[in-house]
Coordinates of C-alpha atoms (C1' of nucleotides) in Angstrom, one line a residue:
Chain A
M1 CA 68.3 58.2 112.7
S2 CA 71.8 57.4 111.5
T3 CA 74.4 60.2 111.1
L4 CA 74.3 59.5 107.4
V5 CA 70.6 60.2 107.0
A6 CA 70.8 63.1 109.5
N7 CA 73.5 64.6 107.4
I8 CA 71.4 64.4 104.2
S9 CA 68.4 65.7 106.0
Q10 CA 70.2 69.0 106.7
F11 CA 69.7 69.8 103.0
I12 CA 66.5 68.1 101.8
T13 CA 63.3 66.9 103.4
L14 CA 62.8 63.2 103.4
S15 CA 59.9 60.9 104.5
S16 CA 60.7 58.0 106.8
K17 CA 60.2 55.6 103.9
E18 CA 62.8 57.5 101.9
K19 CA 65.2 57.6 104.8
E20 CA 64.9 53.8 105.0
V21 CA 65.6 53.5 101.2
I22 CA 68.7 55.6 101.6
E23 CA 69.9 53.8 104.7
K24 CA 69.6 50.4 103.0
A25 CA 71.5 51.5 99.9
F26 CA 74.7 52.0 101.9
Y27 CA 76.7 49.2 103.4
P28 CA 79.2 49.6 106.2
K29 CA 83.0 49.1 105.9
S30 CA 85.7 49.3 108.6
L31 CA 89.2 50.3 107.8
R32 CA 92.2 49.7 110.1
K33 CA 94.8 52.4 110.4
G34 CA 96.8 52.5 107.2
E35 CA 94.4 50.3 105.2
I36 CA 93.7 51.4 101.7
W37 CA 90.1 51.9 100.5
I38 CA 90.7 53.2 96.9
K39 CA 93.8 52.0 95.0
E40 CA 95.3 53.8 92.0
G41 CA 94.7 52.3 88.6
N42 CA 91.1 51.3 89.4
I43 CA 87.9 53.0 88.3
C44 CA 86.3 54.3 91.4
E45 CA 82.7 53.0 91.5
D46 CA 81.7 54.0 95.0
V47 CA 81.1 57.0 97.2
A48 CA 81.5 56.8 101.0
F49 CA 80.2 58.7 103.9
I50 CA 82.7 59.0 106.8
V51 CA 81.0 57.9 110.0
S52 CA 84.2 58.2 112.1
G53 CA 87.9 58.3 111.5
K54 CA 90.1 60.2 109.1
L55 CA 91.4 59.5 105.6
R56 CA 94.0 60.8 103.2
S57 CA 94.1 60.7 99.5
Y58 CA 97.5 60.8 97.7
Y59 CA 99.2 59.8 94.6
I60 CA 102.8 58.7 93.7
N61 CA 104.6 61.2 91.5
E62 CA 107.3 60.5 88.9
S63 CA 110.0 60.6 91.6
G64 CA 108.2 57.9 93.6
E65 CA 107.1 60.4 96.3
E66 CA 103.7 60.5 97.8
V67 CA 101.8 63.7 97.2
T68 CA 98.9 64.2 99.5
C69 CA 95.8 65.6 97.7
F70 CA 93.3 65.8 100.6
F71 CA 92.5 65.0 104.2
M72 CA 89.0 63.8 104.8
Q73 CA 87.0 64.2 108.0
P74 CA 83.9 62.6 109.5
E75 CA 80.5 63.7 108.3
N76 CA 81.7 64.2 104.7
F77 CA 81.3 62.2 101.5
I78 CA 84.4 61.0 99.8
S79 CA 85.4 59.3 96.6
S80 CA 87.9 59.6 94.0
F81 CA 85.4 61.9 92.4
T82 CA 87.1 62.6 89.0
S83 CA 87.4 58.9 88.4
F84 CA 83.9 58.2 89.7
L85 CA 82.4 60.9 87.5
T86 CA 84.3 60.3 84.3
N87 CA 84.7 56.5 84.6
T88 CA 88.4 56.7 84.1
P89 CA 91.1 54.9 86.3
T90 CA 92.0 57.0 89.3
H91 CA 95.6 58.0 90.0
E92 CA 94.9 58.5 93.6
N93 CA 94.9 56.2 96.7
I94 CA 92.7 56.8 99.6
A95 CA 93.9 55.3 102.9
A96 CA 92.7 55.5 106.5
L97 CA 94.8 57.6 108.8
E98 CA 93.2 55.9 111.8
E99 CA 90.5 53.3 112.6
T100 CA 87.7 54.4 110.2
E101 CA 84.1 53.6 109.7
L102 CA 82.5 54.2 106.3
K103 CA 79.1 53.8 104.8
I104 CA 79.5 53.0 101.1
I105 CA 77.1 53.2 98.2
S106 CA 77.8 52.1 94.6
K107 CA 77.3 54.3 91.6
K108 CA 74.6 52.0 90.4
D109 CA 72.7 52.2 93.7
L110 CA 73.2 55.9 93.9
E111 CA 71.6 56.3 90.5
R112 CA 68.8 53.9 91.4
I113 CA 67.8 55.7 94.7
S114 CA 68.2 59.1 92.9
E115 CA 65.4 58.1 90.6
L116 CA 63.3 56.9 93.5
I117 CA 64.0 60.1 95.5
P118 CA 64.4 63.0 93.1
Q119 CA 65.4 65.5 95.9
L120 CA 68.6 63.5 96.1
Q121 CA 69.7 65.3 92.9
I122 CA 69.5 68.6 94.9
F123 CA 71.5 67.0 97.6
R124 CA 74.2 65.8 95.2
R125 CA 74.3 69.2 93.6
I126 CA 74.9 70.8 97.0
I127 CA 77.7 68.4 97.8
A128 CA 79.4 69.2 94.5
E129 CA 79.0 72.9 95.0
N130 CA 80.4 72.7 98.5
L131 CA 83.4 70.8 97.2
F132 CA 83.8 73.5 94.6
I133 CA 83.9 76.2 97.2
I134 CA 86.6 74.3 99.2
M135 CA 88.7 73.8 96.0
E136 CA 88.4 77.4 95.0
K137 CA 89.8 78.5 98.3
R138 CA 92.6 76.1 98.0
I139 CA 93.5 77.2 94.5
S140 CA 93.7 80.8 95.7
M141 CA 96.0 79.9 98.5
L142 CA 98.4 77.8 96.3
Q143 CA 98.3 80.5 93.7
S144 CA 99.0 83.6 95.7
Q145 CA 100.3 82.8 99.2
T146 CA 103.8 81.8 100.4
A147 CA 104.4 78.5 102.0
Y148 CA 104.6 80.2 105.4
E149 CA 101.2 81.9 104.9
R150 CA 99.6 78.6 103.7
Y151 CA 100.9 76.8 106.8
E152 CA 99.8 79.6 109.1
N153 CA 96.4 79.4 107.6
M154 CA 96.2 75.7 107.9
L155 CA 97.2 75.9 111.5
K156 CA 94.2 78.1 112.1
E157 CA 91.7 76.1 110.1
N158 CA 92.9 72.5 110.4
Q159 CA 95.1 72.3 113.4
D160 CA 93.7 68.9 114.3
I161 CA 94.9 67.4 111.1
I162 CA 98.4 69.0 111.5
M163 CA 98.7 67.6 115.0
S164 CA 97.6 64.1 114.0
V165 CA 99.4 63.3 110.8
P166 CA 103.1 63.0 109.9
L167 CA 104.7 66.3 109.0
Q168 CA 105.5 65.0 105.5
Y169 CA 101.8 64.6 104.7
T170 CA 101.1 68.2 105.7
A171 CA 104.1 69.3 103.7
S172 CA 103.1 67.7 100.4
F173 CA 99.5 68.9 101.0
L174 CA 100.9 72.4 101.1
G175 CA 103.1 71.8 98.1
I176 CA 106.4 72.0 99.9
S177 CA 109.2 69.7 101.0
P178 CA 109.2 68.3 104.5
Q179 CA 112.5 70.1 105.2
H180 CA 111.0 73.4 104.3
L181 CA 108.0 72.8 106.5
S182 CA 110.3 72.0 109.4
R183 CA 112.1 75.3 108.7
I184 CA 108.7 77.1 108.7
R185 CA 107.7 75.5 112.0
K186 CA 111.0 76.6 113.7
E187 CA 110.4 80.1 112.3
I188 CA 106.9 80.2 113.8
L189 CA 108.1 79.1 117.3
K190 CA 109.9 82.4 117.7
Chain B
M1 CA 67.4 76.1 69.2
S2 CA 69.7 78.6 70.9
T3 CA 73.2 77.5 71.9
L4 CA 72.2 77.9 75.5
V5 CA 69.4 75.4 75.2
A6 CA 71.4 73.1 73.0
N7 CA 74.1 73.1 75.6
I8 CA 71.7 72.1 78.4
S9 CA 70.2 69.4 76.1
Q10 CA 73.5 67.6 75.9
F11 CA 72.9 66.5 79.5
I12 CA 69.2 66.2 80.0
T13 CA 66.1 65.6 77.9
L14 CA 63.7 68.6 77.5
S15 CA 60.3 69.0 75.9
S16 CA 59.9 72.0 73.6
K17 CA 57.7 73.6 76.3
E18 CA 60.5 73.3 78.8
K19 CA 63.0 74.6 76.4
E20 CA 60.9 77.7 76.0
V21 CA 60.7 78.2 79.7
I22 CA 64.4 78.0 80.0
E23 CA 65.0 80.3 77.1
K24 CA 62.7 82.9 78.5
A25 CA 64.3 82.8 82.0
F26 CA 67.6 84.1 80.6
Y27 CA 68.1 87.7 79.3
P28 CA 70.9 88.8 77.0
K29 CA 73.7 91.2 77.9
S30 CA 76.5 92.5 75.8
L31 CA 79.8 93.6 77.2
R32 CA 82.4 95.7 75.5
K33 CA 86.0 94.8 75.8
G34 CA 87.2 95.6 79.2
E35 CA 83.7 96.1 80.6
I36 CA 83.1 94.6 84.1
W37 CA 80.1 92.3 84.7
I38 CA 80.6 91.4 88.3
K39 CA 82.2 93.8 90.7
E40 CA 83.9 92.9 94.0
G41 CA 82.1 93.7 97.2
N42 CA 78.7 92.8 95.7
I43 CA 76.7 89.6 96.3
C44 CA 76.6 87.8 93.0
E45 CA 72.9 87.0 92.3
D46 CA 73.3 85.8 88.7
V47 CA 74.7 83.1 86.6
A48 CA 75.6 83.6 82.9
F49 CA 76.1 81.5 79.9
I50 CA 78.8 82.7 77.5
V51 CA 77.4 82.8 74.0
S52 CA 80.5 84.4 72.5
G53 CA 83.6 86.2 73.8
K54 CA 86.0 85.6 76.6
L55 CA 86.1 86.8 80.2
R56 CA 88.5 86.9 83.1
S57 CA 87.9 86.9 86.8
Y58 CA 90.4 88.5 89.1
Y59 CA 90.8 90.1 92.5
I60 CA 93.0 92.8 93.9
N61 CA 95.5 91.6 96.5
E62 CA 96.9 93.5 99.5
S63 CA 99.7 94.9 97.3
G64 CA 97.1 96.3 94.9
E65 CA 98.0 93.8 92.2
E66 CA 95.4 92.0 90.1
V67 CA 95.4 88.2 90.6
T68 CA 93.7 86.3 87.8
C69 CA 91.5 83.5 89.0
F70 CA 90.1 82.1 85.8
F71 CA 89.7 82.6 82.1
M72 CA 86.2 81.8 80.8
Q73 CA 85.3 80.6 77.3
P74 CA 82.1 80.4 75.2
E75 CA 79.6 77.6 75.9
N76 CA 80.3 77.7 79.6
F77 CA 78.3 78.9 82.6
I78 CA 80.0 81.5 84.7
S79 CA 79.4 83.3 88.0
S80 CA 81.2 84.3 91.1
F81 CA 80.1 80.9 92.3
T82 CA 81.2 81.1 95.9
S83 CA 79.4 84.4 96.3
F84 CA 76.3 83.1 94.5
L85 CA 76.1 79.9 96.5
T86 CA 76.8 81.3 99.9
N87 CA 75.2 84.8 99.6
T88 CA 78.3 86.5 100.7
P89 CA 80.0 89.5 99.0
T90 CA 82.4 88.4 96.3
H91 CA 86.0 89.5 96.3
E92 CA 86.4 88.9 92.6
N93 CA 85.7 91.0 89.5
I94 CA 84.7 89.4 86.2
A95 CA 85.5 91.5 83.1
A96 CA 85.2 90.9 79.4
L97 CA 88.5 90.3 77.6
E98 CA 86.8 91.1 74.3
E99 CA 83.4 91.9 72.9
T100 CA 81.2 89.4 74.7
E101 CA 77.6 88.1 74.6
L102 CA 76.0 86.7 77.7
K103 CA 72.7 85.1 78.6
I104 CA 72.0 85.8 82.2
I105 CA 69.6 84.2 84.7
S106 CA 69.0 85.4 88.3
K107 CA 69.2 83.1 91.2
K108 CA 65.5 83.6 91.9
D109 CA 64.6 82.6 88.3
L110 CA 67.0 79.7 88.4
E111 CA 65.2 78.3 91.5
R112 CA 61.9 79.0 89.9
I113 CA 62.5 77.1 86.7
S114 CA 64.3 74.3 88.6
E115 CA 61.0 73.7 90.4
L116 CA 59.2 73.6 87.1
I117 CA 61.8 71.4 85.4
P118 CA 63.2 69.0 88.0
Q119 CA 65.8 67.6 85.5
L120 CA 67.5 70.9 85.8
Q121 CA 68.8 69.8 89.2
I122 CA 70.6 67.0 87.4
F123 CA 72.1 69.6 85.0
R124 CA 73.1 71.9 87.8
R125 CA 74.8 69.0 89.5
I126 CA 76.7 68.1 86.4
I127 CA 77.9 71.6 86.0
A128 CA 79.1 71.7 89.5
E129 CA 80.8 68.3 89.1
N130 CA 82.6 69.4 86.0
L131 CA 83.8 72.6 87.7
F132 CA 85.1 70.3 90.5
I133 CA 87.1 68.2 88.0
I134 CA 88.7 71.3 86.5
M135 CA 89.6 72.7 89.9
E136 CA 91.1 69.4 91.1
K137 CA 93.4 69.4 88.1
R138 CA 94.4 73.0 88.7
I139 CA 95.2 72.3 92.4
S140 CA 97.4 69.3 91.4
M141 CA 99.4 71.5 89.1
L142 CA 99.8 74.4 91.5
Q143 CA 100.7 71.9 94.3
S144 CA 103.3 69.8 92.5
Q145 CA 104.6 71.4 89.3
T146 CA 107.2 74.1 88.8
A147 CA 106.2 77.3 87.1
Y148 CA 108.0 76.1 83.9
E149 CA 105.9 72.9 83.9
R150 CA 102.7 74.7 84.6
Y151 CA 103.3 77.1 81.7
E152 CA 104.3 74.3 79.3
N153 CA 101.0 72.5 80.2
M154 CA 99.0 75.7 79.7
L155 CA 100.6 76.1 76.3
K156 CA 99.4 72.7 75.3
E157 CA 95.9 73.0 76.7
N158 CA 95.1 76.8 76.4
Q159 CA 97.3 78.2 73.8
D160 CA 94.5 80.4 72.5
I161 CA 94.2 82.1 75.9
I162 CA 97.9 82.7 76.2
M163 CA 98.0 84.2 72.7
S164 CA 95.1 86.5 73.3
V165 CA 95.7 88.0 76.8
P166 CA 98.5 90.2 78.2
L167 CA 101.3 88.2 79.6
Q168 CA 100.7 89.5 83.1
Y169 CA 97.3 87.9 83.2
T170 CA 98.7 84.5 82.3
A171 CA 101.5 85.0 84.9
S172 CA 99.2 85.7 87.8
F173 CA 96.9 82.8 86.7
L174 CA 100.0 80.5 87.0
G175 CA 100.9 82.1 90.3
I176 CA 104.1 83.7 89.2
S177 CA 105.5 87.2 88.5
P178 CA 105.3 88.6 84.9
Q179 CA 109.1 88.9 84.9
H180 CA 109.5 85.2 85.7
L181 CA 107.0 84.2 83.0
S182 CA 109.0 86.3 80.5
R183 CA 112.1 84.4 81.6
I184 CA 110.3 81.1 81.1
R185 CA 109.3 82.0 77.7
K186 CA 112.8 82.9 76.7
E187 CA 113.9 79.5 78.1
I188 CA 111.3 77.7 76.0
L189 CA 112.4 79.4 72.8
K190 CA 115.7 77.6 72.9
Chain C
dA1 C1' 102.8 111.0 62.9
dT2 C1' 103.4 112.0 67.9
dG3 C1' 103.5 111.5 72.6
dA4 C1' 101.5 109.2 76.9
dG5 C1' 100.7 105.4 78.7
dT6 C1' 101.0 100.5 79.1
dC7 C1' 103.3 96.2 78.4
dC8 C1' 107.2 93.3 77.8
dT9 C1' 112.1 92.1 78.3
dG10 C1' 116.5 91.9 80.6
dA11 C1' 119.8 91.9 84.2
dA12 C1' 121.4 92.1 88.9
dC13 C1' 120.4 91.0 93.2
dA14 C1' 117.3 89.1 97.1
dA15 C1' 114.3 85.9 99.1
dA16 C1' 111.9 81.5 99.0
dT17 C1' 112.2 76.9 98.4
dG18 C1' 114.4 72.4 97.0
dT19 C1' 118.2 69.0 97.7
dT20 C1' 121.5 66.4 99.9
dA21 C1' 123.2 64.3 103.7
dA22 C1' 123.7 63.4 108.6
dG23 C1' 122.3 62.8 113.0
dA24 C1' 118.4 63.0 116.6
dA25 C1' 113.9 61.8 117.9
dA26 C1' 110.0 59.1 117.7
dT27 C1' 107.6 54.9 116.7
dG28 C1' 106.6 50.2 116.1
dC29 C1' 107.6 45.5 116.7
dT30 C1' 109.0 41.5 119.2
Chain D
dA1 C1' 113.1 47.0 127.2
dG2 C1' 115.7 47.0 123.0
dC3 C1' 116.3 47.0 118.2
dA4 C1' 114.9 48.4 113.6
dT5 C1' 112.5 51.6 111.1
dT6 C1' 110.5 55.6 110.1
dT7 C1' 110.2 60.4 110.8
dC8 C1' 111.9 64.9 112.0
dT9 C1' 115.4 68.5 112.4
dT10 C1' 119.5 70.9 110.9
dA11 C1' 122.8 72.9 108.0
dA12 C1' 125.1 73.9 103.7
dC13 C1' 124.5 74.5 99.2
dA14 C1' 121.7 74.7 94.7
dT15 C1' 117.8 76.1 92.2
dT16 C1' 113.7 78.6 91.5
dT17 C1' 111.2 82.5 91.9
dG18 C1' 110.5 87.5 93.3
dT19 C1' 112.0 92.4 93.2
dT20 C1' 113.8 96.3 91.5
dC21 C1' 114.9 99.1 88.0
dA22 C1' 115.9 100.5 83.3
dG23 C1' 115.0 100.5 78.6
dG24 C1' 112.6 99.1 74.5
dA25 C1' 108.3 97.8 72.1
dC26 C1' 103.8 98.4 71.5
dT27 C1' 98.9 100.8 71.7
dC28 C1' 96.0 104.2 71.4
dA29 C1' 94.0 108.6 71.3
dT30 C1' 94.7 113.0 69.3

DNA sequence: ATGAGTCCTGAACAAATGTTAAGAAATGCT
DNA sequence: AGCATTTCTTAACATTTGTTCAGGACTCAT
């Protein structure tokens, strides 16, 4: 059983026939380090499951700087969800931070197999709910913690990301300047 | 047709029998101004539809101050979702900002009618997805805009809330001190 | 109407964070 | 290995935001 189907089977019960339908609806795609999967300005028509690798979503602000929205890890589903769900052009880019393997499904195929396998609606709901929980936590941190506290917390929860991406990505993810993050790091070393 | 059922019918097609099942699964509750519906420390077992009125969710931080998480308007579903979904005690309170009418359903009943009416899974997915979209926008604002810009934006999008709640609620919602919001207001008047 | 409490404003100062600019360190390419 | 490029650190200064405290405005119950 592929990691994709195994992942979905954590949440809903599937027959082997259904597993096969799901498996066939996704197609694989490899990304080299730095390669862009989703490009701003397009309407995002796909969702992907990360088999291996890491990705980052970011947009370019008015000053021309990259603002990192999210880091994405294996065993998760990714997309430019707002664009995907509202059929509007996305303002974000999604790029591979390292050699990455995706399994992709189009919106059309997702709707098609969701009709064949109604439990997939449950699965899709759970995915959305879990994203919600992650976002709520992030809002709370941005809203009420200092940059120092946010970084400390990220060190605890996502040290692997911090260690593997440029400092500037982490800084903009935390909503601060690279210089300030550098300052915070020095502070923590004491 | 109740506003509750009408709202759900925007997203999925329901027979009149199904509408009746849904209608019966919810029970009404009135809140006086200031009355608390969800109290921190409890596991939230319910979801409510706001028929009329406004609510606010907030928590008490380490310094004993209230931090406003969200404002909630009629025609929306509310809950302490993270608690509801993960069966963990909530740290938030949800209180009525004014005279409020809710229609409440328990988790157990929600699961029960979702089995009777499978399209409800689709509806629940859409609700979660729409919450996600709202949260993503809020994260982007907190992450990359100044307090002044966040307030300007809220003036555009939620002037009604700003006008009807104490300044301190708006301030903590925006992640700033009441004094600073007062300063921003003065600045904008010029 | 009166007074207690709450909420808002204002100002002075403190702390957090951004900006600029320069050099040091790391990385990638050939 | 060596050069070019990108990334990181540092420091000085600017700006934003928080904190404290005082007073004024507003609410609400009596």
